[in-house]
Short mmCIF file of C-alpha atoms in Angstrom, two decimals:
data_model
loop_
_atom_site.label_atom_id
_atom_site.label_comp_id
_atom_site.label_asym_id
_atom_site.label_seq_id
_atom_site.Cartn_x
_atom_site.Cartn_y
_atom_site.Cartn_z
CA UNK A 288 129.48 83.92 113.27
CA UNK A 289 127.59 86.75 114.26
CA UNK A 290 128.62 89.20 116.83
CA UNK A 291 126.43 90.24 120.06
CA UNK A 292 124.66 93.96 118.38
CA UNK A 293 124.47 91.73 114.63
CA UNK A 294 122.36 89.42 116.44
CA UNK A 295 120.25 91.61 118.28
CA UNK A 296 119.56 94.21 115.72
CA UNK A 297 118.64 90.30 113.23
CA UNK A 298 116.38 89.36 116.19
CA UNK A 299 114.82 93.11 116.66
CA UNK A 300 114.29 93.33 112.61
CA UNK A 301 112.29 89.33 112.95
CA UNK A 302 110.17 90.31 115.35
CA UNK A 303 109.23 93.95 113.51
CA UNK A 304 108.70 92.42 110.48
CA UNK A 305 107.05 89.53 112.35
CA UNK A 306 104.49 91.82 113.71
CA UNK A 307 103.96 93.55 111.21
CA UNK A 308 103.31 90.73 108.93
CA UNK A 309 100.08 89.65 111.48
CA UNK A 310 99.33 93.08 111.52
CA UNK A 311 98.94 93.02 107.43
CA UNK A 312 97.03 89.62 107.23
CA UNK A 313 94.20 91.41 109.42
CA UNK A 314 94.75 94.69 107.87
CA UNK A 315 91.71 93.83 105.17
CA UNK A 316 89.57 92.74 108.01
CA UNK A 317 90.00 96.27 109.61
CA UNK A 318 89.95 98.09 106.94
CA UNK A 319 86.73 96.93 105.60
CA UNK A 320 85.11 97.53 109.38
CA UNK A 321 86.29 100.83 109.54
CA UNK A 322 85.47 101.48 105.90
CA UNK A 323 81.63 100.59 106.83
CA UNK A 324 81.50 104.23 109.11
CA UNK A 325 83.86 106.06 107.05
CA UNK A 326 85.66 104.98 103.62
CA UNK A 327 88.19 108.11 104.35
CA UNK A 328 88.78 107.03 108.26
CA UNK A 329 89.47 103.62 106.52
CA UNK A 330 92.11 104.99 103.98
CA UNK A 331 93.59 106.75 106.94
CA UNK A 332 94.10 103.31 108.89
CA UNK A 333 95.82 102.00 105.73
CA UNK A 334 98.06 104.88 105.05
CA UNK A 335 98.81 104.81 109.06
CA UNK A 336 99.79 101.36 109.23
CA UNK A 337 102.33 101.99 105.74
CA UNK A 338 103.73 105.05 107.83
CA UNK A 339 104.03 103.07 110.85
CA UNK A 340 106.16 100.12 109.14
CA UNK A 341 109.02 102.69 108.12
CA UNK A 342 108.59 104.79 110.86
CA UNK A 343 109.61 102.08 113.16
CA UNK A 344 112.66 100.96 111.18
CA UNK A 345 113.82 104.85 110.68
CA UNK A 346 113.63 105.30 114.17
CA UNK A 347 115.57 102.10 114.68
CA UNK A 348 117.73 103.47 112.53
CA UNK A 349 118.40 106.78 114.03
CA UNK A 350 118.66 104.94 117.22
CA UNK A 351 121.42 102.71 116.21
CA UNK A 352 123.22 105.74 114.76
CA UNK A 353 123.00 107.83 117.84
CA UNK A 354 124.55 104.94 119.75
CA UNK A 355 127.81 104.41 117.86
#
């Protein structure tokens, strides 16, 4: 059985990735939108979103870490 922080931090990760993963179906879709003003604005968006997955689990990281 998992204990109370296990669970959250399983739940927190689900919905990131979650997210994340709707986020990357309609990546394409915006991509190709932006890419139709600006093919460099649109490799932006897509190196944005990349950051922004590991971003968000680094800073969950750090946060866990600072709480212990």
């Amino acid at each position: 059985m998992m204990d109370r922080d296990t669970r959250n931090a399983a739940i927190a990760a689900l919905w990131i990735m979650l997210l994340f993963g709707i986020a990357a179906f309609y990546l394409p879709t915006v991509m190709l939108a932006v890419g139709s003003i600006s093919t460099v604005l649109a490799g932006i968006v897509g190196t944005a979103f990349v950051l922004a997955f590991f971003l968000v689990f680094w800073l969950r990281g750090r946060r866990q870490n600072k709480d212990k």
